[in-house]
Coordinates of C-alpha atoms in Angstrom, one line a residue:
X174 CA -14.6 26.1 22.0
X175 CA -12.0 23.7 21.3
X176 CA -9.2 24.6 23.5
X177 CA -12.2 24.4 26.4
X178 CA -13.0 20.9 25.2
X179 CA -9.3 20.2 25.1
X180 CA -8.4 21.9 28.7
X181 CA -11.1 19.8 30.0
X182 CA -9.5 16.5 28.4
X183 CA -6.6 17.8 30.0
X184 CA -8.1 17.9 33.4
X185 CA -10.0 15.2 33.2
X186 CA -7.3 13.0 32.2
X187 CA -4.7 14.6 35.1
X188 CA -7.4 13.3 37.5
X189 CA -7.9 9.7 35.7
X190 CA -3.9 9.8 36.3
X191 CA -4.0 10.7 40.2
X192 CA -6.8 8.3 40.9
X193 CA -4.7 5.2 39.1
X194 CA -1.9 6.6 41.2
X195 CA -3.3 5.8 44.6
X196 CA -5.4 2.7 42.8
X197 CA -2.3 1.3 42.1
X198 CA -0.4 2.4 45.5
X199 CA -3.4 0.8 47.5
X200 CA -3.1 -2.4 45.1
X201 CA 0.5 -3.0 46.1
X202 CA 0.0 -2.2 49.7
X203 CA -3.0 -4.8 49.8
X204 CA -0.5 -7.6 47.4
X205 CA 2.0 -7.0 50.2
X206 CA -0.4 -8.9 52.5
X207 CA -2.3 -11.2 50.2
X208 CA 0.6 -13.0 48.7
X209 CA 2.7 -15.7 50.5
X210 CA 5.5 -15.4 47.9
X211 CA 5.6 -11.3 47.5
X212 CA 9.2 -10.3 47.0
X213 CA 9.1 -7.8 49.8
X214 CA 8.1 -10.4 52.2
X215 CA 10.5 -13.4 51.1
X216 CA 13.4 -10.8 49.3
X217 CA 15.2 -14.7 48.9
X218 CA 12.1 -16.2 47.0
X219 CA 13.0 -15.2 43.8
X220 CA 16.6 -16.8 43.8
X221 CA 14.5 -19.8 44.8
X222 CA 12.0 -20.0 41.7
X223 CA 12.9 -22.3 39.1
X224 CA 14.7 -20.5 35.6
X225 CA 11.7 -20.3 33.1
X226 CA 12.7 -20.2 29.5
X227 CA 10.8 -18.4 26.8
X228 CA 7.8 -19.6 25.4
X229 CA 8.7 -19.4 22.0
X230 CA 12.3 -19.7 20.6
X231 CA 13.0 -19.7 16.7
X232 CA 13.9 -23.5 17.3
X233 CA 10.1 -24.4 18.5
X234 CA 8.3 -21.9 15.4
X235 CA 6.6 -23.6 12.5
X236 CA 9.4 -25.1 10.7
X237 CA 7.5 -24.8 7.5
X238 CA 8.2 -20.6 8.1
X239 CA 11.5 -21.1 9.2
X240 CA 11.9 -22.5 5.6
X241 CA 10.1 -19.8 3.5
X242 CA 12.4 -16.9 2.3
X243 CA 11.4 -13.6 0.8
X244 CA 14.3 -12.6 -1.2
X245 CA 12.8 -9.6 -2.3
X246 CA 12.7 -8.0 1.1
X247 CA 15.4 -9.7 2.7
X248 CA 19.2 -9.0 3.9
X249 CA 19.9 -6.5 1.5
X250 CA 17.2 -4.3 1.9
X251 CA 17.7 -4.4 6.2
X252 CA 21.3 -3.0 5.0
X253 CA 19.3 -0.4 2.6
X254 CA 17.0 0.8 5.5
X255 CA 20.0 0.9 7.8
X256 CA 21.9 3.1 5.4
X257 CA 19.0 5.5 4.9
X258 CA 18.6 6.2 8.3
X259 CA 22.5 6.6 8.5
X260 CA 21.2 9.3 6.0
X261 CA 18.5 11.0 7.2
X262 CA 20.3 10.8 11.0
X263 CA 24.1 12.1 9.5
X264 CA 23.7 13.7 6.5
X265 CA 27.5 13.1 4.3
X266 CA 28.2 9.8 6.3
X267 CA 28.2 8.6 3.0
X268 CA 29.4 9.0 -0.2
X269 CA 25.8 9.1 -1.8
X270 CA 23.0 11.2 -0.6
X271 CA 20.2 8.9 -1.3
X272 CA 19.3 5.2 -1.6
X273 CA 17.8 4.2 -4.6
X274 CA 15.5 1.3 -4.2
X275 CA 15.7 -0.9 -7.4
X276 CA 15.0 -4.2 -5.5
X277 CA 10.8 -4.1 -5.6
X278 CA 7.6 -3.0 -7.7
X279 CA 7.0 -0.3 -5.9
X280 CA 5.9 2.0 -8.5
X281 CA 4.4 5.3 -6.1
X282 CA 7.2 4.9 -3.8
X283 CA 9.8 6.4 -6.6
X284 CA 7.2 9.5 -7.6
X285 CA 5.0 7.4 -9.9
X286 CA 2.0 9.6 -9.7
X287 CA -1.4 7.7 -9.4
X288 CA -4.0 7.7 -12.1
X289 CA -6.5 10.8 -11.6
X290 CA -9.7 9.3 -12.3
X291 CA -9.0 6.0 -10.4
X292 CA -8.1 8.4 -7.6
X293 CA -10.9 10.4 -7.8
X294 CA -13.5 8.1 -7.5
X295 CA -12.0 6.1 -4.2
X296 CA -12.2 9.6 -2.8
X297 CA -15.5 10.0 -4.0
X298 CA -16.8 6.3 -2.3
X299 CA -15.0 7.3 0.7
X300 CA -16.6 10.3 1.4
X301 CA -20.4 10.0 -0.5
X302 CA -21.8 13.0 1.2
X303 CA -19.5 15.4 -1.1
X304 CA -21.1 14.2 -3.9
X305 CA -24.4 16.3 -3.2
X306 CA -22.3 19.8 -3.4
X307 CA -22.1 22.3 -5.5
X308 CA -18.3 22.7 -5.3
X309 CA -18.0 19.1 -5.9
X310 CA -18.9 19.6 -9.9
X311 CA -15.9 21.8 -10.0
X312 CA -13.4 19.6 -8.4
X313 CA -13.9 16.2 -10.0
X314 CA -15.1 15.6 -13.4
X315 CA -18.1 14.3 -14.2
X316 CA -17.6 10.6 -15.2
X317 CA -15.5 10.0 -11.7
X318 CA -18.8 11.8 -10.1
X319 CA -21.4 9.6 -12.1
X320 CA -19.0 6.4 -11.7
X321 CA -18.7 7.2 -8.3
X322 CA -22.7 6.5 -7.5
X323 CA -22.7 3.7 -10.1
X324 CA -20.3 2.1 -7.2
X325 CA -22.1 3.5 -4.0
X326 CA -25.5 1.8 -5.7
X327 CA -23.8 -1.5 -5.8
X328 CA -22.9 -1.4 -2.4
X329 CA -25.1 -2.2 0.3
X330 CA -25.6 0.9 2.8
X331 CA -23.5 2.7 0.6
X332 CA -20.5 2.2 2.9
X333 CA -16.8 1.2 2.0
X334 CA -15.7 0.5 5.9
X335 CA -18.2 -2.2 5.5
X336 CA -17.8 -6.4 4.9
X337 CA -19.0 -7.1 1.5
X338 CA -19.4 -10.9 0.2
X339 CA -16.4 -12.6 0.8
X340 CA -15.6 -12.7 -3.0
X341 CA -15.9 -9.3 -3.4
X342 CA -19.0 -7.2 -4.1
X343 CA -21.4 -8.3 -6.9
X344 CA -21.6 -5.3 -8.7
X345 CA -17.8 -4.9 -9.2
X346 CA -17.1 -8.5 -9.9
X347 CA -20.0 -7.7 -12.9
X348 CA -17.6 -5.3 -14.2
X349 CA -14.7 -6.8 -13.9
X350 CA -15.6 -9.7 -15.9
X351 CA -17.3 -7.4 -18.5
X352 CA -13.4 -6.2 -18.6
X353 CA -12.1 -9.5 -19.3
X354 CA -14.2 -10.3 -21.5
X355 CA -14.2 -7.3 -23.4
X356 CA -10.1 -7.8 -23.3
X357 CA -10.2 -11.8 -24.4
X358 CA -13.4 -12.2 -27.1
X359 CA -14.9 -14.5 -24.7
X360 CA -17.6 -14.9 -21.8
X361 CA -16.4 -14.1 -18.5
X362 CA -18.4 -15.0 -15.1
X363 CA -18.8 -12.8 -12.4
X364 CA -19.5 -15.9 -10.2
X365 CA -15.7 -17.3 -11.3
X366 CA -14.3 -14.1 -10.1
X367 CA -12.2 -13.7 -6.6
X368 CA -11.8 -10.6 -5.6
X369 CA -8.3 -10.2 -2.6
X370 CA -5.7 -8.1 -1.3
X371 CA -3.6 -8.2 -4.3
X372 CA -2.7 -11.3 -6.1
X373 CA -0.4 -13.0 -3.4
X374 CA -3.3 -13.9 -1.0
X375 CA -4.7 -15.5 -3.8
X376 CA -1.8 -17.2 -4.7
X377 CA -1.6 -18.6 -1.2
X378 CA -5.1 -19.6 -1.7
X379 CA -4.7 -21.8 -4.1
X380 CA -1.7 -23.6 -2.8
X381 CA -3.4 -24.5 0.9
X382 CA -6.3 -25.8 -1.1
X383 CA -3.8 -27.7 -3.8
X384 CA -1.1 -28.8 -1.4
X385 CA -2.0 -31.9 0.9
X386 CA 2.2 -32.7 2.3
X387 CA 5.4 -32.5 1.0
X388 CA 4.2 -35.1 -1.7
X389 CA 2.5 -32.6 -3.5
X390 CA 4.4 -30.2 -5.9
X391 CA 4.0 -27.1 -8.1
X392 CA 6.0 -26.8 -11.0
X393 CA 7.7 -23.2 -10.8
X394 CA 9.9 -21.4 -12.8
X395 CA 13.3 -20.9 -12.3
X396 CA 13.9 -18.2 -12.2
X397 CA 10.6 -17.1 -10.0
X398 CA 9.1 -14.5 -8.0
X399 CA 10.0 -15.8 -4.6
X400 CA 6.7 -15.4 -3.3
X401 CA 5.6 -19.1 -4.9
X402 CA 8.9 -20.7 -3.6
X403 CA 8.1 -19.0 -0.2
X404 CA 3.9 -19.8 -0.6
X405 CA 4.8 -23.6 -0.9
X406 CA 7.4 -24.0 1.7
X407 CA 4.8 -22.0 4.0
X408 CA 2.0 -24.9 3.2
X409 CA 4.2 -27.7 3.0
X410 CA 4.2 -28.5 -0.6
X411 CA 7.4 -29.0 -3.0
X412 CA 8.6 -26.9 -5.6
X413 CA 9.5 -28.5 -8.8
X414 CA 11.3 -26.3 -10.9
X415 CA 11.8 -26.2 -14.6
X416 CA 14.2 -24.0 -16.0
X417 CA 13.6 -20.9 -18.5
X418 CA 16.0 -21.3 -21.1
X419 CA 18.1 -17.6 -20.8
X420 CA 19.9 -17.7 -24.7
X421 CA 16.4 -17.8 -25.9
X422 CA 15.0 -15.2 -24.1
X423 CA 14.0 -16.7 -21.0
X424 CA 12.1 -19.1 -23.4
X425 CA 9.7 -21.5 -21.4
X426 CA 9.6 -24.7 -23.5
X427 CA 7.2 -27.6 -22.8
X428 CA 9.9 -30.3 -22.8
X429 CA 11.7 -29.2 -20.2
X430 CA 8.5 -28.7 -18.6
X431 CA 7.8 -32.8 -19.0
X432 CA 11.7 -33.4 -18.1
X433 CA 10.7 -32.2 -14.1
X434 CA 7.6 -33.6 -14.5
X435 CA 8.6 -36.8 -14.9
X436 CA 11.4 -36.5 -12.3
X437 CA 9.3 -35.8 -9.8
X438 CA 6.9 -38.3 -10.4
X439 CA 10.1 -40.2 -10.4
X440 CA 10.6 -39.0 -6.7
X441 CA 7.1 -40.1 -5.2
X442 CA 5.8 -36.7 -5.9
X443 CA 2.4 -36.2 -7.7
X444 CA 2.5 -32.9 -9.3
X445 CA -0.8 -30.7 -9.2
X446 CA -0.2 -27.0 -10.9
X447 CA 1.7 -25.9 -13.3
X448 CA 2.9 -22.0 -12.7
X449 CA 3.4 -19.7 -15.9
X450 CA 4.1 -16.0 -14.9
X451 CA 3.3 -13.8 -18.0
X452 CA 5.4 -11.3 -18.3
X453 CA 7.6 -12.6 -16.8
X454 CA 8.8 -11.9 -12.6
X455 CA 11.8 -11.7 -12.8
X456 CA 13.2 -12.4 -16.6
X457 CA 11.0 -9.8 -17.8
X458 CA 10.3 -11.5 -21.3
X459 CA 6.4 -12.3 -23.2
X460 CA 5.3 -15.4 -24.0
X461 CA 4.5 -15.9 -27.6
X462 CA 1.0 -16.7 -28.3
X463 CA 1.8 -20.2 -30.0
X464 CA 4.0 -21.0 -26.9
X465 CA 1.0 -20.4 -25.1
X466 CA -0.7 -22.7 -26.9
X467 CA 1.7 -25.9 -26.3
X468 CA 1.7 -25.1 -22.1
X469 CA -2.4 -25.5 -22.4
X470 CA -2.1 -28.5 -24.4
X471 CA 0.2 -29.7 -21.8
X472 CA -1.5 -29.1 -19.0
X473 CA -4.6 -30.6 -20.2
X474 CA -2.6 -33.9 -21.4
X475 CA -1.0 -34.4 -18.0
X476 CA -4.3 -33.1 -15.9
X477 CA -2.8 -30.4 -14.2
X478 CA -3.9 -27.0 -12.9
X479 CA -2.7 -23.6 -14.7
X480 CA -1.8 -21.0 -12.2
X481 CA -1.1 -18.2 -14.9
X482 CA 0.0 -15.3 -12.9
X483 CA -0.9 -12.3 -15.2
X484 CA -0.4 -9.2 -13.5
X485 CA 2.0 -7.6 -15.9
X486 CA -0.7 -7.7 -18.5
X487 CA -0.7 -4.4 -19.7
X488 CA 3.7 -3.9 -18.9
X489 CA 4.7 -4.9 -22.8
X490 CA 7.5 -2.6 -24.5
X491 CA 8.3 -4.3 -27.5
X492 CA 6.0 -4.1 -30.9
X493 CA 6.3 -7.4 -31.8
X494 CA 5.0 -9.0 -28.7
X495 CA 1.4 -8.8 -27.7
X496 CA -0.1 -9.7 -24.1
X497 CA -2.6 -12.7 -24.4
X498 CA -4.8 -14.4 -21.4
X499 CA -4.5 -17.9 -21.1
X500 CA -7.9 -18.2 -20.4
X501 CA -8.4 -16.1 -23.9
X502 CA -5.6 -18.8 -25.6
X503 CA -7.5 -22.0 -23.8
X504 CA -10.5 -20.6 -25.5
X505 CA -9.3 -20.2 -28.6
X506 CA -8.3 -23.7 -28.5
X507 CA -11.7 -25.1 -28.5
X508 CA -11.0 -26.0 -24.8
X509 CA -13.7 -25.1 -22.1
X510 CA -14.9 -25.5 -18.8
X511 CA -14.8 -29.5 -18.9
X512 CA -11.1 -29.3 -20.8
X513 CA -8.9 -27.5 -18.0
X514 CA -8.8 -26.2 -14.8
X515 CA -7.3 -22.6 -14.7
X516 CA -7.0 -20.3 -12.6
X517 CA -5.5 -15.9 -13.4
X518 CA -4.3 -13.6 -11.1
X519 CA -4.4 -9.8 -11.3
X520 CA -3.7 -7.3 -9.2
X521 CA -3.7 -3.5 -9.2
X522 CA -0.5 -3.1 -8.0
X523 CA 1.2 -3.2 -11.4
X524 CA 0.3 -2.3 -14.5
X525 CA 0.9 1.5 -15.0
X526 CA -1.0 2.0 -12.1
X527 CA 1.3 0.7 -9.9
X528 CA -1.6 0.9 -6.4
X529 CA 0.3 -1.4 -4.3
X530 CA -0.6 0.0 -0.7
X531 CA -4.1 -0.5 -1.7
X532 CA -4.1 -3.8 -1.7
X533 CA -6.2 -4.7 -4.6
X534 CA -6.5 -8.0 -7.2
X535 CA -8.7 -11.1 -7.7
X536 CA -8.4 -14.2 -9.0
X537 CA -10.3 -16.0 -11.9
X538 CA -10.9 -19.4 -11.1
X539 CA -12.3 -21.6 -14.1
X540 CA -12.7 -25.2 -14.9
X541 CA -13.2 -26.8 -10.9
X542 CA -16.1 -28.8 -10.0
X543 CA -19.3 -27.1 -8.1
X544 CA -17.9 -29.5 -5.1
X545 CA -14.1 -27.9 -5.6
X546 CA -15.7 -24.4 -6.0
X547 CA -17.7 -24.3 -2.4
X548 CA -13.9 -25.2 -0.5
X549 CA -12.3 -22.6 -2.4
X550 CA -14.9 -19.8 -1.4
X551 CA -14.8 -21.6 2.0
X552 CA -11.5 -20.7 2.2
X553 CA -12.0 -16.9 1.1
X554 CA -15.0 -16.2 3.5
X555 CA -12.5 -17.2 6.5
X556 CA -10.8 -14.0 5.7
X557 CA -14.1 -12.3 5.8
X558 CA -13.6 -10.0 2.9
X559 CA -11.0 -8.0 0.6
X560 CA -10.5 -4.5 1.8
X561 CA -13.2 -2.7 -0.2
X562 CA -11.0 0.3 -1.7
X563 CA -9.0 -2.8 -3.3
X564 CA -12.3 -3.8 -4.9
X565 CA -13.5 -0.5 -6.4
X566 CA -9.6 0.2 -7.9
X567 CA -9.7 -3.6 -8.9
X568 CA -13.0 -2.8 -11.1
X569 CA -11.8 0.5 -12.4
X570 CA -8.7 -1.0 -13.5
X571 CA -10.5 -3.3 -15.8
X572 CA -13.2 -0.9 -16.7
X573 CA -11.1 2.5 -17.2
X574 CA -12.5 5.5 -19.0
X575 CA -13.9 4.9 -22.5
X576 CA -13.8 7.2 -25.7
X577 CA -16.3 10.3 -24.7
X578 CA -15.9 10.5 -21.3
X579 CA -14.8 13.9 -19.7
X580 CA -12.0 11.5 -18.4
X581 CA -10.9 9.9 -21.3
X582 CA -8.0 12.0 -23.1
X583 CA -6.0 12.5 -19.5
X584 CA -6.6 9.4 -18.5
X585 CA -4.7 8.1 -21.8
X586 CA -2.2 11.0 -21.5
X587 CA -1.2 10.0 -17.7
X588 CA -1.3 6.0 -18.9
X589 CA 0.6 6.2 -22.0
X590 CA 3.0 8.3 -20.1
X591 CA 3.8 6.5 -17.9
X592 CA 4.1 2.9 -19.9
X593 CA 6.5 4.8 -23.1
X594 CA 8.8 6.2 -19.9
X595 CA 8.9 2.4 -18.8
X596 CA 10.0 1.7 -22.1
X597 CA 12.6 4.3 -22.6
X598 CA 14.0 3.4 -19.1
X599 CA 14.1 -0.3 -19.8
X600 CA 16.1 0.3 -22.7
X601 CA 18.5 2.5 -21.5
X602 CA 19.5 0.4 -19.0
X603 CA 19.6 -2.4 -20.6
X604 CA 21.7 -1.2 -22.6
X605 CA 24.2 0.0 -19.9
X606 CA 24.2 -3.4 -18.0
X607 CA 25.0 -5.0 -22.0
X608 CA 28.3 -2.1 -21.7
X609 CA 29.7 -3.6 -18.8
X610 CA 32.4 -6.0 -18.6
X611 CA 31.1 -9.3 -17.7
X612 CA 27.4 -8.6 -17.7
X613 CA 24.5 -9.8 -20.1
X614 CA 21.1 -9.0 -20.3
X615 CA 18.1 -9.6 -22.3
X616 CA 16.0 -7.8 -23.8
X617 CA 13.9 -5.9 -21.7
X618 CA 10.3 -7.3 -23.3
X619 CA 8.2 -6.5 -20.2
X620 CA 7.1 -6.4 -16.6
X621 CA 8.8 -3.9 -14.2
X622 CA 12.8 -5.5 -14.3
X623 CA 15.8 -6.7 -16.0
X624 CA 17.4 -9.9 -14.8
X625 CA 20.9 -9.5 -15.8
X626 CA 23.8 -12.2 -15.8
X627 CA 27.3 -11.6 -14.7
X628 CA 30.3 -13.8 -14.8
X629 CA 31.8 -13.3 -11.3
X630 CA 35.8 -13.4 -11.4
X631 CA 37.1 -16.5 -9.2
X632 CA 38.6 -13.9 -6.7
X633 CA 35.4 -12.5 -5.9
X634 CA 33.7 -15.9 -5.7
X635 CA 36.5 -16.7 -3.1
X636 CA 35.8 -13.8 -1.5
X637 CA 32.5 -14.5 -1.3
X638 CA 32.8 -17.9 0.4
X639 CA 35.2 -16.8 3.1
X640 CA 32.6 -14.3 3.8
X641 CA 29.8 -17.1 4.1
X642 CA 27.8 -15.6 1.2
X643 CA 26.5 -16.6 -2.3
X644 CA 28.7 -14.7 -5.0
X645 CA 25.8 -12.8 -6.2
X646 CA 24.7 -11.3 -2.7
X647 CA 28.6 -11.1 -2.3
X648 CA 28.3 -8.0 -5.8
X649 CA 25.0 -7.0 -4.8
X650 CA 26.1 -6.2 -1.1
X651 CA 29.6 -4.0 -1.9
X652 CA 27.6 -1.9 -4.8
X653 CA 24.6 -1.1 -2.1
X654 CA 27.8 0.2 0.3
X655 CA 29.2 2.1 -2.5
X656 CA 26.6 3.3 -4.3
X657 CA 23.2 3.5 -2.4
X658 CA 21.7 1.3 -5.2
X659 CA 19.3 -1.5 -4.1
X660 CA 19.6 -4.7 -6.3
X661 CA 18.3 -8.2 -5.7
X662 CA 20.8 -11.4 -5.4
X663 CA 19.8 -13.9 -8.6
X664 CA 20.0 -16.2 -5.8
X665 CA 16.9 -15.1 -4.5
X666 CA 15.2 -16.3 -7.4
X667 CA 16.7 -19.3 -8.4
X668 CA 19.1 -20.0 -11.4
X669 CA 20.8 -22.5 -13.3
X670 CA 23.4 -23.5 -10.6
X671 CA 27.1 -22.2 -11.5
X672 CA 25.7 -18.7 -12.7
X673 CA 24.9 -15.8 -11.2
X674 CA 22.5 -12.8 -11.8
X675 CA 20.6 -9.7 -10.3
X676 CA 17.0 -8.5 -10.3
X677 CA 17.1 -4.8 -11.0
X678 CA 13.4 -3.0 -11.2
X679 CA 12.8 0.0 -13.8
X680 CA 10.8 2.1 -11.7
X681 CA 13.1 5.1 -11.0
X682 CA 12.2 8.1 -12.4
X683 CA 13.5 8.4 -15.5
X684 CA 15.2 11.6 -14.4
X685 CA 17.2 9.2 -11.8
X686 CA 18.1 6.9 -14.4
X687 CA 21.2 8.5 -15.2
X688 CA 22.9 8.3 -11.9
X689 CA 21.9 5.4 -11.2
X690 CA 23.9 4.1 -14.7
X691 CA 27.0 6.3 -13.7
X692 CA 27.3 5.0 -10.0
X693 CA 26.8 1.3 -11.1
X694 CA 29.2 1.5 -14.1
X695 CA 31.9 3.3 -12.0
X696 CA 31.6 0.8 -9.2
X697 CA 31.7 -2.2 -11.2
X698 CA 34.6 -1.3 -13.2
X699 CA 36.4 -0.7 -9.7
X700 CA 34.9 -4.2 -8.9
X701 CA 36.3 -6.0 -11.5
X702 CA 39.8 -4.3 -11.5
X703 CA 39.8 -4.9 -7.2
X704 CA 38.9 -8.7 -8.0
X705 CA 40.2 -9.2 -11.5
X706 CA 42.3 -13.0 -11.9

């Protein structure tokens, strides 16, 4: 039966082709007579038509995106994707065999496996009508089954290639602040809750609602994840950047803070959000909770916004250092709706479950005005909707399998299995970039990466300028040729000017570790010696 359907596509199709054959044929014949200025007719006309240039040239785009930059996916990775298909084209054209992307937070994309119940239940809301048979009960286990429905009730027609509300379904935003609150000790809103495609659009949300022109600025971190450099260029605000202080740790203290602050103001420039990424993106440390403490104190002295970017909450590797909400600190504090405005990202892209191609996050957005709050889900319905497999992972994430479930013990087994190899692979290559001549690196505290410093001999900086490149991209470049390893330039990030660092991730599988210290250690050695003073 299906190779008749298909022979009869077939034919139909061959005839569909004929007929648009002679269409066509008969189309030109009749243009031949219907237009004064037909190239057949007047074979000069065309050296007679004025030279049109393109509609668009890079010099007439949006100069606010000819100013943004995306470090993380920029000229290095183009030579990365060039190599590998070098690779996969020519096998032994070079002398590695693979390239080993340490530039991004790609968990699954280096053989993280996804979390089985999480995965089970999308399948399960993607496909409802397996959940009536009997093979199904043998397949999935029964909370992702009976968590499953829980979900399909809460959404209306039971179907995930549907809009929802444009912050997210109601049901899942219930749970998800049931989750935070369970997580802080304090009352969480389901109506304060933003559900998007990951974090960034949210991000991006809040700077076209905060930024009016360049006037306005957000104090960043330096160093940052480019995407807050590269979401205020885009909406023509003005970074102000305050410096993490790297012998303490990548300490973030509050007078430095009021040092840019003030400068700025200096400038003309009135300062509206103050962003805090904890763990840190890419300096990898935790904020202490009574450091905490003294950024919401500041930011309700000097009336700004707290954009605390959060979605490393559960990457912490050291015992000493404990992941705590700012919304949970603020609380603490005494402070409430009336006291600050803040707003937290997460996303489900991180963590250890590391779902970025789903596309899943929200936003919390607390302490705005009933006035403010109406623009900012203006803003959200005009993208309609997050995707709605985003929202279900986004919910699970923050209510995960609880102590009786069938669920439970694997689900702990694949989680903590996956955060104690983070751990093990932070350290050891920490401790390999600490071996290498020229190189420091703090401790690796949290979040997916180390963000070491090296001291660049004056030969290779030299080089570096003739070739037109920042010393940093200059390293990065030669040890992606020689190596296959995938790095990102400091430069990408920002840093105190006059040194020089790379972000390296610590997602590898810990079985790749190893080569990936051996190859690095070889080729910086031969570095330094090649450029040595």
């Amino acid at each position: 039966m299906r190779r008749f359907v298909i022979g009869r596509g077939r034919n139909f199709l061959n005839r569909s082709h004929q007929q648009n054959l002679l269409s066509s044929s008969s189309s030109h014949c009749q243009s031949r007579f219907l237009s004064s200025t037909s190239v057949i007719d007047s074979p000069s006309s065309s050296s007679m038509a004025p030279t049109s240039s393109p509609a668009i040239t890079v010099d007439s785009l949006n100069p606010k995106v000819l100013k943004c930059e995306y470090a993380v996916r920029g000229e290095i990775v183009s030579i990365a994707q060039r190599l590998q298909q070098e690779l996969q084209t020519n096998p032994g054209s070079h002398s590695f065999d693979e390239i080993l992307y340490c530039n991004i937070g790609n968990p699954q994309s280096l053989g993280q496996q996804p979390i089985t119940f999480f995965r089970e239940v999308l399948a399960l809301c993607d496909h409802p009508s397996i959940l009536d048979r009997s093979e199904t009960q043998g397949l999935f286990s029964a909370d992702s089954i009976e968590r499953a429905w829980q979900i399909l009730d809460q959404i209306p027609g039971r179907a995930t290639g549907a809009y929802s509300h444009s912050q997210g379904i109601k049901g899942l935003r219930d749970t998800i602040a049931a989750g935070i609150e369970a997580r802080d000790g304090f009352p969480a809103d389901p109506n304060d809750i933003f559900l998007t495609d990951g974090a960034s659009p949210a991000v991006h949300m809040m700077m076209q609602l905060l930024i009016r022109s360049e006037n306005d600025g957000i104090l960043c971190p330096i160093p940052q994840y480019p995407l807050y450099s590269a979401s205020i260029a885009l909406h023509g605000g003005t970074l102000v950047p305050y410096y993490l202080d790297e012998a303490t740790g990548w300490g973030l203290e509050t007078s430095e803070v009021k040092k840019q602050l003030e400068a700025a103001k200096a400038k003309g420039i009135t300062v509206r959000a103050l962003v805090v990424i904890n763990p840190g993106n890419p300096t990898g440390q935790v904020l202490a909770e009574e450091n905490q403490r003294a950024i919401v104190e500041f930011c309700k002295k000097e009336g700004l916004v707290l954009l605390a970017d959060e979605v490393y909450q559960e990457n912490v590797y050291v015992p000493e250092k404990k992941f705590h909400s700012f919304k949970k600190v603020s609380r603490s504090m005494g402070y409430g709706e009336k006291d600050i405005s803040l707003v937290s990202f997460q996303s489900v892209s991180k963590g250890y479950y590391g779902e970025c191609g789903k596309r899943g996050g929200y936003m919390e957005v607390t302490g705005f005005s009933a006035e403010v709050r109406e623009q900012i889900y203006k803003v959200a319905s005009v993208n309609l909707c997050s995707n709605i497999s985003g929202q279900i992972l986004a919910s699970l994430v923050m209510s995960p399998p609880k102590v009786g479930d069938e669920s439970y013990e694997s689900y702990c087994a694949e989680r903590d299995g996956i955060l104690s190899s983070l751990a093990r692979r932070a350290k050891t290559l920490e401790d390999a970039f600490n071996s290498l001549e020229g190189i420091t690196c703090n401790k690796a505290e949290g979040a997916m990466y180390l963000f070491p410093r090296i001291q660049l001999p004056e030969k290779a900086i030299k080089a570096a300028e003739a070739e037109k490149t920042v010393p940093d991209a200059f390293y990065c470049r030669r040890l992606l040729n020689a190596t296959g390893i995938v790095l990102v330039p400091g430069s990408g990030f920002g840093q105190v000017p006059g040194t020089w660092h790379f972000r390296c991730t610590i997602l590898p599988q810990e079985d790749k570790i190893p080569a990936i210290v051996t190859r690095l250690t070889d080729f910086h050695k031969n570095f330094m010696d090649k450029f040595r003073n």
